[in-house]
PDB file of N, CA, C and O in Angstrom:
ATOM      1  N   UNK A   1      21.408  -6.651   4.172  1.00 39.00           N
ATOM      2  CA  UNK A   1      21.188  -5.248   4.446  1.00 39.00           C
ATOM      3  C   UNK A   1      19.725  -4.957   4.746  1.00 39.00           C
ATOM      4  O   UNK A   1      19.404  -4.310   5.719  1.00 39.00           O
ATOM      5  N   UNK A   2      18.815  -5.450   3.945  1.00 42.00           N
ATOM      6  CA  UNK A   2      17.395  -5.142   4.113  1.00 42.00           C
ATOM      7  C   UNK A   2      16.867  -5.542   5.482  1.00 42.00           C
ATOM      8  O   UNK A   2      16.255  -4.717   6.154  1.00 42.00           O
ATOM      9  N   UNK A   3      17.081  -6.791   5.949  1.00 44.00           N
ATOM     10  CA  UNK A   3      16.544  -7.145   7.273  1.00 44.00           C
ATOM     11  C   UNK A   3      17.111  -6.287   8.401  1.00 44.00           C
ATOM     12  O   UNK A   3      16.452  -6.035   9.390  1.00 44.00           O
ATOM     13  N   UNK A   4      18.344  -5.823   8.261  1.00 45.00           N
ATOM     14  CA  UNK A   4      18.932  -4.986   9.295  1.00 45.00           C
ATOM     15  C   UNK A   4      18.281  -3.613   9.322  1.00 45.00           C
ATOM     16  O   UNK A   4      18.034  -3.053  10.390  1.00 45.00           O
ATOM     17  N   UNK A   5      17.988  -3.064   8.158  1.00 48.00           N
ATOM     18  CA  UNK A   5      17.375  -1.744   8.077  1.00 48.00           C
ATOM     19  C   UNK A   5      15.923  -1.751   8.539  1.00 48.00           C
ATOM     20  O   UNK A   5      15.453  -0.818   9.160  1.00 48.00           O
ATOM     21  N   UNK A   6      15.198  -2.808   8.221  1.00 48.00           N
ATOM     22  CA  UNK A   6      13.765  -2.873   8.502  1.00 48.00           C
ATOM     23  C   UNK A   6      13.412  -4.197   9.179  1.00 48.00           C
ATOM     24  O   UNK A   6      12.720  -5.033   8.604  1.00 48.00           O
ATOM     25  N   UNK A   7      13.858  -4.420  10.430  1.00 50.00           N
ATOM     26  CA  UNK A   7      13.623  -5.716  11.073  1.00 50.00           C
ATOM     27  C   UNK A   7      12.152  -6.049  11.250  1.00 50.00           C
ATOM     28  O   UNK A   7      11.769  -7.216  11.207  1.00 50.00           O
ATOM     29  N   UNK A   8      11.286  -5.039  11.427  1.00 54.00           N
ATOM     30  CA  UNK A   8       9.860  -5.323  11.621  1.00 54.00           C
ATOM     31  C   UNK A   8       9.192  -5.842  10.360  1.00 54.00           C
ATOM     32  O   UNK A   8       8.128  -6.441  10.417  1.00 54.00           O
ATOM     33  N   UNK A   9       9.785  -5.595   9.209  1.00 50.00           N
ATOM     34  CA  UNK A   9       9.188  -6.073   7.970  1.00 50.00           C
ATOM     35  C   UNK A   9       9.271  -7.590   7.857  1.00 50.00           C
ATOM     36  O   UNK A   9       8.592  -8.184   7.043  1.00 50.00           O
ATOM     37  N   UNK A  10      10.108  -8.211   8.680  1.00 46.00           N
ATOM     38  CA  UNK A  10      10.183  -9.663   8.663  1.00 46.00           C
ATOM     39  C   UNK A  10       9.016 -10.289   9.400  1.00 46.00           C
ATOM     40  O   UNK A  10       8.759 -11.462   9.275  1.00 46.00           O
ATOM     41  N   UNK A  11       8.280  -9.486  10.170  1.00 53.00           N
ATOM     42  CA  UNK A  11       7.137  -9.968  10.923  1.00 53.00           C
ATOM     43  C   UNK A  11       5.884  -9.849  10.058  1.00 53.00           C
ATOM     44  O   UNK A  11       5.036  -9.007  10.268  1.00 53.00           O
ATOM     45  N   UNK A  12       5.774 -10.679   9.075  1.00 56.00           N
ATOM     46  CA  UNK A  12       4.649 -10.626   8.142  1.00 56.00           C
ATOM     47  C   UNK A  12       3.617 -11.667   8.524  1.00 56.00           C
ATOM     48  O   UNK A  12       3.919 -12.652   9.179  1.00 56.00           O
ATOM     49  N   UNK A  13       2.410 -11.452   8.080  1.00 58.00           N
ATOM     50  CA  UNK A  13       1.366 -12.452   8.277  1.00 58.00           C
ATOM     51  C   UNK A  13       0.771 -12.791   6.924  1.00 58.00           C
ATOM     52  O   UNK A  13       0.774 -11.972   6.004  1.00 58.00           O
ATOM     53  N   UNK A  14       0.265 -13.990   6.824  1.00 63.00           N
ATOM     54  CA  UNK A  14      -0.365 -14.411   5.573  1.00 63.00           C
ATOM     55  C   UNK A  14      -1.722 -13.723   5.450  1.00 63.00           C
ATOM     56  O   UNK A  14      -2.418 -13.509   6.433  1.00 63.00           O
ATOM     57  N   UNK A  15      -2.072 -13.368   4.229  1.00 60.00           N
ATOM     58  CA  UNK A  15      -3.375 -12.755   3.981  1.00 60.00           C
ATOM     59  C   UNK A  15      -4.394 -13.865   3.735  1.00 60.00           C
ATOM     60  O   UNK A  15      -4.117 -14.826   3.032  1.00 60.00           O
ATOM     61  N   UNK A  16      -5.577 -13.703   4.296  1.00 64.00           N
ATOM     62  CA  UNK A  16      -6.647 -14.659   4.038  1.00 64.00           C
ATOM     63  C   UNK A  16      -7.319 -14.311   2.712  1.00 64.00           C
ATOM     64  O   UNK A  16      -7.045 -13.276   2.118  1.00 64.00           O
ATOM     65  N   UNK A  17      -8.216 -15.162   2.269  1.00 59.00           N
ATOM     66  CA  UNK A  17      -8.916 -14.918   1.006  1.00 59.00           C
ATOM     67  C   UNK A  17      -9.770 -13.660   1.064  1.00 59.00           C
ATOM     68  O   UNK A  17     -10.057 -13.051   0.044  1.00 59.00           O
ATOM     69  N   UNK A  18     -10.212 -13.263   2.257  1.00 64.00           N
ATOM     70  CA  UNK A  18     -11.062 -12.077   2.372  1.00 64.00           C
ATOM     71  C   UNK A  18     -10.246 -10.793   2.523  1.00 64.00           C
ATOM     72  O   UNK A  18     -10.798  -9.708   2.493  1.00 64.00           O
ATOM     73  N   UNK A  19      -8.933 -10.910   2.707  1.00 68.00           N
ATOM     74  CA  UNK A  19      -8.066  -9.730   2.818  1.00 68.00           C
ATOM     75  C   UNK A  19      -7.676  -9.228   1.442  1.00 68.00           C
ATOM     76  O   UNK A  19      -7.772  -9.935   0.448  1.00 68.00           O
ATOM     77  N   UNK A  20      -7.233  -8.001   1.406  1.00 71.00           N
ATOM     78  CA  UNK A  20      -6.555  -7.480   0.225  1.00 71.00           C
ATOM     79  C   UNK A  20      -5.388  -6.643   0.720  1.00 71.00           C
ATOM     80  O   UNK A  20      -5.255  -6.405   1.919  1.00 71.00           O
ATOM     81  N   UNK A  21      -4.534  -6.228  -0.173  1.00 71.00           N
ATOM     82  CA  UNK A  21      -3.330  -5.511   0.228  1.00 71.00           C
ATOM     83  C   UNK A  21      -3.660  -4.237   0.995  1.00 71.00           C
ATOM     84  O   UNK A  21      -3.028  -3.927   2.000  1.00 71.00           O
ATOM     85  N   UNK A  22      -4.668  -3.493   0.546  1.00 74.00           N
ATOM     86  CA  UNK A  22      -5.006  -2.249   1.232  1.00 74.00           C
ATOM     87  C   UNK A  22      -5.370  -2.512   2.686  1.00 74.00           C
ATOM     88  O   UNK A  22      -4.876  -1.840   3.590  1.00 74.00           O
ATOM     89  N   UNK A  23      -6.240  -3.474   2.953  1.00 75.00           N
ATOM     90  CA  UNK A  23      -6.670  -3.722   4.327  1.00 75.00           C
ATOM     91  C   UNK A  23      -5.535  -4.284   5.178  1.00 75.00           C
ATOM     92  O   UNK A  23      -5.483  -4.043   6.379  1.00 75.00           O
ATOM     93  N   UNK A  24      -4.624  -4.999   4.570  1.00 73.00           N
ATOM     94  CA  UNK A  24      -3.461  -5.492   5.301  1.00 73.00           C
ATOM     95  C   UNK A  24      -2.574  -4.325   5.723  1.00 73.00           C
ATOM     96  O   UNK A  24      -2.111  -4.259   6.857  1.00 73.00           O
ATOM     97  N   UNK A  25      -2.347  -3.377   4.818  1.00 72.00           N
ATOM     98  CA  UNK A  25      -1.524  -2.212   5.133  1.00 72.00           C
ATOM     99  C   UNK A  25      -2.252  -1.219   6.029  1.00 72.00           C
ATOM    100  O   UNK A  25      -1.621  -0.483   6.790  1.00 72.00           O
ATOM    101  N   UNK A  26      -3.569  -1.172   5.951  1.00 75.00           N
ATOM    102  CA  UNK A  26      -4.351  -0.179   6.689  1.00 75.00           C
ATOM    103  C   UNK A  26      -4.137  -0.272   8.195  1.00 75.00           C
ATOM    104  O   UNK A  26      -4.294   0.733   8.893  1.00 75.00           O
ATOM    105  N   UNK A  27      -3.758  -1.419   8.696  1.00 72.00           N
ATOM    106  CA  UNK A  27      -3.488  -1.547  10.125  1.00 72.00           C
ATOM    107  C   UNK A  27      -2.386  -0.582  10.551  1.00 72.00           C
ATOM    108  O   UNK A  27      -2.411  -0.059  11.662  1.00 72.00           O
ATOM    109  N   UNK A  28      -1.431  -0.310   9.686  1.00 69.00           N
ATOM    110  CA  UNK A  28      -0.348   0.616  10.008  1.00 69.00           C
ATOM    111  C   UNK A  28      -0.726   2.068   9.834  1.00 69.00           C
ATOM    112  O   UNK A  28      -0.068   2.955  10.382  1.00 69.00           O
ATOM    113  N   UNK A  29      -1.786   2.355   9.084  1.00 73.00           N
ATOM    114  CA  UNK A  29      -2.178   3.740   8.829  1.00 73.00           C
ATOM    115  C   UNK A  29      -2.491   4.479  10.127  1.00 73.00           C
ATOM    116  O   UNK A  29      -2.020   5.578  10.351  1.00 73.00           O
ATOM    117  N   UNK A  30      -3.294   3.887  10.978  1.00 73.00           N
ATOM    118  CA  UNK A  30      -3.707   4.549  12.208  1.00 73.00           C
ATOM    119  C   UNK A  30      -2.645   4.431  13.295  1.00 73.00           C
ATOM    120  O   UNK A  30      -2.419   5.371  14.049  1.00 73.00           O
ATOM    121  N   UNK A  31      -2.000   3.269  13.384  1.00 78.00           N
ATOM    122  CA  UNK A  31      -1.037   3.029  14.458  1.00 78.00           C
ATOM    123  C   UNK A  31       0.230   3.869  14.333  1.00 78.00           C
ATOM    124  O   UNK A  31       0.695   4.451  15.305  1.00 78.00           O
ATOM    125  N   UNK A  32       0.809   3.887  13.141  1.00 82.00           N
ATOM    126  CA  UNK A  32       2.083   4.582  12.938  1.00 82.00           C
ATOM    127  C   UNK A  32       2.098   5.209  11.545  1.00 82.00           C
ATOM    128  O   UNK A  32       2.810   4.748  10.661  1.00 82.00           O
ATOM    129  N   UNK A  33       1.331   6.273  11.333  1.00 84.00           N
ATOM    130  CA  UNK A  33       1.158   6.812   9.988  1.00 84.00           C
ATOM    131  C   UNK A  33       2.438   7.315   9.322  1.00 84.00           C
ATOM    132  O   UNK A  33       2.541   7.264   8.101  1.00 84.00           O
ATOM    133  N   UNK A  34       3.404   7.765  10.090  1.00 87.00           N
ATOM    134  CA  UNK A  34       4.623   8.305   9.478  1.00 87.00           C
ATOM    135  C   UNK A  34       5.737   7.269   9.343  1.00 87.00           C
ATOM    136  O   UNK A  34       6.794   7.565   8.809  1.00 87.00           O
ATOM    137  N   UNK A  35       5.479   6.061   9.789  1.00 87.00           N
ATOM    138  CA  UNK A  35       6.471   4.989   9.691  1.00 87.00           C
ATOM    139  C   UNK A  35       6.604   4.531   8.237  1.00 87.00           C
ATOM    140  O   UNK A  35       5.642   4.532   7.477  1.00 87.00           O
ATOM    141  N   UNK A  36       7.796   4.117   7.862  1.00 87.00           N
ATOM    142  CA  UNK A  36       8.045   3.648   6.503  1.00 87.00           C
ATOM    143  C   UNK A  36       7.259   2.356   6.243  1.00 87.00           C
ATOM    144  O   UNK A  36       7.333   1.407   7.005  1.00 87.00           O
ATOM    145  N   UNK A  37       6.514   2.355   5.163  1.00 82.00           N
ATOM    146  CA  UNK A  37       5.737   1.185   4.751  1.00 82.00           C
ATOM    147  C   UNK A  37       6.363   0.520   3.533  1.00 82.00           C
ATOM    148  O   UNK A  37       6.324  -0.683   3.396  1.00 82.00           O
ATOM    149  N   UNK A  38       6.927   1.322   2.647  1.00 83.00           N
ATOM    150  CA  UNK A  38       7.501   0.812   1.403  1.00 83.00           C
ATOM    151  C   UNK A  38       8.822   1.515   1.138  1.00 83.00           C
ATOM    152  O   UNK A  38       8.860   2.734   1.021  1.00 83.00           O
ATOM    153  N   UNK A  39       9.889   0.724   1.094  1.00 85.00           N
ATOM    154  CA  UNK A  39      11.221   1.282   0.816  1.00 85.00           C
ATOM    155  C   UNK A  39      11.661   0.778  -0.551  1.00 85.00           C
ATOM    156  O   UNK A  39      11.704  -0.421  -0.795  1.00 85.00           O
ATOM    157  N   UNK A  40      11.950   1.705  -1.433  1.00 83.00           N
ATOM    158  CA  UNK A  40      12.352   1.358  -2.791  1.00 83.00           C
ATOM    159  C   UNK A  40      13.864   1.538  -2.929  1.00 83.00           C
ATOM    160  O   UNK A  40      14.364   2.635  -2.700  1.00 83.00           O
ATOM    161  N   UNK A  41      14.586   0.476  -3.298  1.00 82.00           N
ATOM    162  CA  UNK A  41      16.032   0.609  -3.481  1.00 82.00           C
ATOM    163  C   UNK A  41      16.337   1.695  -4.515  1.00 82.00           C
ATOM    164  O   UNK A  41      15.793   1.693  -5.612  1.00 82.00           O
ATOM    165  N   UNK A  42      17.152   2.639  -4.131  1.00 80.00           N
ATOM    166  CA  UNK A  42      17.514   3.719  -5.038  1.00 80.00           C
ATOM    167  C   UNK A  42      16.396   4.705  -5.288  1.00 80.00           C
ATOM    168  O   UNK A  42      16.486   5.553  -6.163  1.00 80.00           O
ATOM    169  N   UNK A  43      15.328   4.610  -4.526  1.00 78.00           N
ATOM    170  CA  UNK A  43      14.193   5.501  -4.741  1.00 78.00           C
ATOM    171  C   UNK A  43      13.655   6.046  -3.443  1.00 78.00           C
ATOM    172  O   UNK A  43      14.323   6.043  -2.414  1.00 78.00           O
ATOM    173  N   UNK A  44      12.455   6.501  -3.482  1.00 81.00           N
ATOM    174  CA  UNK A  44      11.826   7.129  -2.320  1.00 81.00           C
ATOM    175  C   UNK A  44      11.314   6.092  -1.336  1.00 81.00           C
ATOM    176  O   UNK A  44      11.021   4.952  -1.697  1.00 81.00           O
ATOM    177  N   UNK A  45      11.203   6.491  -0.090  1.00 87.00           N
ATOM    178  CA  UNK A  45      10.521   5.701   0.926  1.00 87.00           C
ATOM    179  C   UNK A  45       9.111   6.261   1.066  1.00 87.00           C
ATOM    180  O   UNK A  45       8.907   7.471   1.003  1.00 87.00           O
ATOM    181  N   UNK A  46       8.141   5.390   1.247  1.00 86.00           N
ATOM    182  CA  UNK A  46       6.743   5.795   1.348  1.00 86.00           C
ATOM    183  C   UNK A  46       6.239   5.451   2.752  1.00 86.00           C
ATOM    184  O   UNK A  46       6.359   4.324   3.199  1.00 86.00           O
ATOM    185  N   UNK A  47       5.643   6.406   3.423  1.00 88.00           N
ATOM    186  CA  UNK A  47       5.067   6.161   4.742  1.00 88.00           C
ATOM    187  C   UNK A  47       3.658   5.579   4.578  1.00 88.00           C
ATOM    188  O   UNK A  47       3.062   5.635   3.497  1.00 88.00           O
ATOM    189  N   UNK A  48       3.128   5.034   5.675  1.00 85.00           N
ATOM    190  CA  UNK A  48       1.752   4.531   5.649  1.00 85.00           C
ATOM    191  C   UNK A  48       0.800   5.661   5.271  1.00 85.00           C
ATOM    192  O   UNK A  48      -0.133   5.474   4.498  1.00 85.00           O
ATOM    193  N   UNK A  49       1.038   6.856   5.805  1.00 87.00           N
ATOM    194  CA  UNK A  49       0.187   8.013   5.525  1.00 87.00           C
ATOM    195  C   UNK A  49       0.211   8.376   4.038  1.00 87.00           C
ATOM    196  O   UNK A  49      -0.835   8.655   3.436  1.00 87.00           O
ATOM    197  N   UNK A  50       1.397   8.378   3.447  1.00 89.00           N
ATOM    198  CA  UNK A  50       1.513   8.707   2.023  1.00 89.00           C
ATOM    199  C   UNK A  50       0.798   7.673   1.156  1.00 89.00           C
ATOM    200  O   UNK A  50       0.116   8.034   0.186  1.00 89.00           O
ATOM    201  N   UNK A  51       0.942   6.394   1.508  1.00 85.00           N
ATOM    202  CA  UNK A  51       0.245   5.358   0.732  1.00 85.00           C
ATOM    203  C   UNK A  51      -1.265   5.449   0.903  1.00 85.00           C
ATOM    204  O   UNK A  51      -2.014   5.222  -0.051  1.00 85.00           O
ATOM    205  N   UNK A  52      -1.713   5.797   2.095  1.00 85.00           N
ATOM    206  CA  UNK A  52      -3.142   5.961   2.340  1.00 85.00           C
ATOM    207  C   UNK A  52      -3.699   7.094   1.481  1.00 85.00           C
ATOM    208  O   UNK A  52      -4.739   6.953   0.832  1.00 85.00           O
ATOM    209  N   UNK A  53      -2.997   8.219   1.451  1.00 89.00           N
ATOM    210  CA  UNK A  53      -3.431   9.371   0.646  1.00 89.00           C
ATOM    211  C   UNK A  53      -3.452   9.032  -0.836  1.00 89.00           C
ATOM    212  O   UNK A  53      -4.432   9.315  -1.543  1.00 89.00           O
ATOM    213  N   UNK A  54      -2.377   8.422  -1.320  1.00 87.00           N
ATOM    214  CA  UNK A  54      -2.289   8.075  -2.741  1.00 87.00           C
ATOM    215  C   UNK A  54      -3.351   7.048  -3.138  1.00 87.00           C
ATOM    216  O   UNK A  54      -4.000   7.191  -4.175  1.00 87.00           O
ATOM    217  N   UNK A  55      -3.563   6.032  -2.307  1.00 84.00           N
ATOM    218  CA  UNK A  55      -4.572   5.030  -2.652  1.00 84.00           C
ATOM    219  C   UNK A  55      -5.975   5.629  -2.635  1.00 84.00           C
ATOM    220  O   UNK A  55      -6.829   5.256  -3.440  1.00 84.00           O
ATOM    221  N   UNK A  56      -6.214   6.592  -1.738  1.00 86.00           N
ATOM    222  CA  UNK A  56      -7.505   7.279  -1.724  1.00 86.00           C
ATOM    223  C   UNK A  56      -7.748   8.070  -2.994  1.00 86.00           C
ATOM    224  O   UNK A  56      -8.860   8.084  -3.535  1.00 86.00           O
ATOM    225  N   UNK A  57      -6.703   8.724  -3.484  1.00 90.00           N
ATOM    226  CA  UNK A  57      -6.825   9.477  -4.742  1.00 90.00           C
ATOM    227  C   UNK A  57      -7.128   8.545  -5.907  1.00 90.00           C
ATOM    228  O   UNK A  57      -7.972   8.838  -6.758  1.00 90.00           O
ATOM    229  N   UNK A  58      -6.422   7.426  -5.947  1.00 85.00           N
ATOM    230  CA  UNK A  58      -6.660   6.466  -7.036  1.00 85.00           C
ATOM    231  C   UNK A  58      -8.062   5.877  -6.951  1.00 85.00           C
ATOM    232  O   UNK A  58      -8.737   5.731  -7.968  1.00 85.00           O
ATOM    233  N   UNK A  59      -8.502   5.544  -5.747  1.00 84.00           N
ATOM    234  CA  UNK A  59      -9.842   4.986  -5.573  1.00 84.00           C
ATOM    235  C   UNK A  59     -10.906   5.995  -6.003  1.00 84.00           C
ATOM    236  O   UNK A  59     -11.882   5.634  -6.671  1.00 84.00           O
ATOM    237  N   UNK A  60     -10.724   7.254  -5.643  1.00 89.00           N
ATOM    238  CA  UNK A  60     -11.690   8.292  -6.035  1.00 89.00           C
ATOM    239  C   UNK A  60     -11.764   8.436  -7.550  1.00 89.00           C
ATOM    240  O   UNK A  60     -12.851   8.565  -8.120  1.00 89.00           O
ATOM    241  N   UNK A  61     -10.602   8.411  -8.197  1.00 88.00           N
ATOM    242  CA  UNK A  61     -10.577   8.526  -9.662  1.00 88.00           C
ATOM    243  C   UNK A  61     -11.292   7.345 -10.311  1.00 88.00           C
ATOM    244  O   UNK A  61     -12.038   7.517 -11.277  1.00 88.00           O
ATOM    245  N   UNK A  62     -11.093   6.143  -9.771  1.00 85.00           N
ATOM    246  CA  UNK A  62     -11.767   4.970 -10.324  1.00 85.00           C
ATOM    247  C   UNK A  62     -13.275   5.031 -10.074  1.00 85.00           C
ATOM    248  O   UNK A  62     -14.066   4.671 -10.946  1.00 85.00           O
ATOM    249  N   UNK A  63     -13.678   5.487  -8.895  1.00 84.00           N
ATOM    250  CA  UNK A  63     -15.106   5.576  -8.576  1.00 84.00           C
ATOM    251  C   UNK A  63     -15.834   6.559  -9.475  1.00 84.00           C
ATOM    252  O   UNK A  63     -17.017   6.384  -9.783  1.00 84.00           O
ATOM    253  N   UNK A  64     -15.148   7.598  -9.912  1.00 88.00           N
ATOM    254  CA  UNK A  64     -15.761   8.575 -10.813  1.00 88.00           C
ATOM    255  C   UNK A  64     -16.070   7.961 -12.180  1.00 88.00           C
ATOM    256  O   UNK A  64     -16.949   8.438 -12.887  1.00 88.00           O
ATOM    257  N   UNK A  65     -15.350   6.928 -12.550  1.00 87.00           N
ATOM    258  CA  UNK A  65     -15.490   6.319 -13.874  1.00 87.00           C
ATOM    259  C   UNK A  65     -16.352   5.060 -13.879  1.00 87.00           C
ATOM    260  O   UNK A  65     -16.714   4.577 -14.942  1.00 87.00           O
ATOM    261  N   UNK A  66     -16.665   4.512 -12.712  1.00 85.00           N
ATOM    262  CA  UNK A  66     -17.373   3.233 -12.650  1.00 85.00           C
ATOM    263  C   UNK A  66     -18.728   3.393 -11.971  1.00 85.00           C
ATOM    264  O   UNK A  66     -18.932   4.291 -11.161  1.00 85.00           O
ATOM    265  N   UNK A  67     -19.639   2.496 -12.311  1.00 85.00           N
ATOM    266  CA  UNK A  67     -20.945   2.454 -11.661  1.00 85.00           C
ATOM    267  C   UNK A  67     -20.857   1.536 -10.444  1.00 85.00           C
ATOM    268  O   UNK A  67     -20.023   0.630 -10.403  1.00 85.00           O
ATOM    269  N   UNK A  68     -21.703   1.755  -9.427  1.00 81.00           N
ATOM    270  CA  UNK A  68     -21.681   0.871  -8.255  1.00 81.00           C
ATOM    271  C   UNK A  68     -21.825  -0.593  -8.669  1.00 81.00           C
ATOM    272  O   UNK A  68     -22.659  -0.938  -9.501  1.00 81.00           O
ATOM    273  N   UNK A  69     -20.968  -1.427  -8.117  1.00 83.00           N
ATOM    274  CA  UNK A  69     -20.995  -2.857  -8.416  1.00 83.00           C
ATOM    275  C   UNK A  69     -20.118  -3.271  -9.583  1.00 83.00           C
ATOM    276  O   UNK A  69     -19.894  -4.451  -9.805  1.00 83.00           O
ATOM    277  N   UNK A  70     -19.633  -2.300 -10.363  1.00 85.00           N
ATOM    278  CA  UNK A  70     -18.729  -2.621 -11.471  1.00 85.00           C
ATOM    279  C   UNK A  70     -17.428  -3.202 -10.937  1.00 85.00           C
ATOM    280  O   UNK A  70     -16.959  -2.822  -9.877  1.00 85.00           O
ATOM    281  N   UNK A  71     -16.841  -4.100 -11.694  1.00 83.00           N
ATOM    282  CA  UNK A  71     -15.499  -4.587 -11.399  1.00 83.00           C
ATOM    283  C   UNK A  71     -14.534  -3.820 -12.276  1.00 83.00           C
ATOM    284  O   UNK A  71     -14.838  -3.507 -13.419  1.00 83.00           O
ATOM    285  N   UNK A  72     -13.390  -3.520 -11.718  1.00 79.00           N
ATOM    286  CA  UNK A  72     -12.413  -2.712 -12.442  1.00 79.00           C
ATOM    287  C   UNK A  72     -11.103  -3.470 -12.521  1.00 79.00           C
ATOM    288  O   UNK A  72     -10.647  -4.057 -11.544  1.00 79.00           O
ATOM    289  N   UNK A  73     -10.504  -3.459 -13.689  1.00 81.00           N
ATOM    290  CA  UNK A  73      -9.196  -4.060 -13.910  1.00 81.00           C
ATOM    291  C   UNK A  73      -8.246  -2.948 -14.302  1.00 81.00           C
ATOM    292  O   UNK A  73      -8.550  -2.131 -15.168  1.00 81.00           O
ATOM    293  N   UNK A  74      -7.105  -2.907 -13.648  1.00 80.00           N
ATOM    294  CA  UNK A  74      -6.101  -1.892 -13.947  1.00 80.00           C
ATOM    295  C   UNK A  74      -4.809  -2.599 -14.280  1.00 80.00           C
ATOM    296  O   UNK A  74      -4.328  -3.426 -13.510  1.00 80.00           O
ATOM    297  N   UNK A  75      -4.242  -2.287 -15.434  1.00 86.00           N
ATOM    298  CA  UNK A  75      -2.964  -2.851 -15.840  1.00 86.00           C
ATOM    299  C   UNK A  75      -1.960  -1.713 -15.965  1.00 86.00           C
ATOM    300  O   UNK A  75      -2.140  -0.818 -16.777  1.00 86.00           O
ATOM    301  N   UNK A  76      -0.943  -1.757 -15.117  1.00 81.00           N
ATOM    302  CA  UNK A  76       0.060  -0.705 -15.099  1.00 81.00           C
ATOM    303  C   UNK A  76       1.446  -1.327 -14.931  1.00 81.00           C
ATOM    304  O   UNK A  76       1.561  -2.497 -14.584  1.00 81.00           O
ATOM    305  N   UNK A  77       2.467  -0.523 -15.162  1.00 83.00           N
ATOM    306  CA  UNK A  77       3.829  -0.986 -14.938  1.00 83.00           C
ATOM    307  C   UNK A  77       4.058  -1.155 -13.441  1.00 83.00           C
ATOM    308  O   UNK A  77       3.451  -0.469 -12.624  1.00 83.00           O
ATOM    309  N   UNK A  78       4.966  -2.059 -13.079  1.00 78.00           N
ATOM    310  CA  UNK A  78       5.316  -2.248 -11.678  1.00 78.00           C
ATOM    311  C   UNK A  78       6.119  -1.041 -11.215  1.00 78.00           C
ATOM    312  O   UNK A  78       7.193  -0.761 -11.717  1.00 78.00           O
ATOM    313  N   UNK A  79       5.534  -0.309 -10.276  1.00 74.00           N
ATOM    314  CA  UNK A  79       6.152   0.906  -9.775  1.00 74.00           C
ATOM    315  C   UNK A  79       5.403   1.322  -8.502  1.00 74.00           C
ATOM    316  O   UNK A  79       4.203   1.085  -8.406  1.00 74.00           O
ATOM    317  N   UNK A  80       6.088   1.925  -7.551  1.00 69.00           N
ATOM    318  CA  UNK A  80       5.364   2.389  -6.367  1.00 69.00           C
ATOM    319  C   UNK A  80       4.413   3.532  -6.657  1.00 69.00           C
ATOM    320  O   UNK A  80       3.472   3.786  -5.926  1.00 69.00           O
ATOM    321  N   UNK A  81       4.632   4.265  -7.733  1.00 68.00           N
ATOM    322  CA  UNK A  81       3.734   5.343  -8.085  1.00 68.00           C
ATOM    323  C   UNK A  81       2.519   4.762  -8.734  1.00 68.00           C
ATOM    324  O   UNK A  81       1.504   5.232  -8.902  1.00 68.00           O
TER     325      UNK A  81
END
């Protein structure tokens, strides 16, 4: 079922050591912001635009608490939120 619903998701590329998940997904932010980026079984679908907005909010909250150059570790439950 999944490959039929989202055939383009099968076209993945490996991330290099200098990549991170945000920069890998960011390619879709500008190209197709309203396209589905994350589909949760039994839950909401998230567009590239929605993930960009949410990640920006989280980054801003972390920046308010950390000094430049600090490393931050976040431990949370596995969830799209």
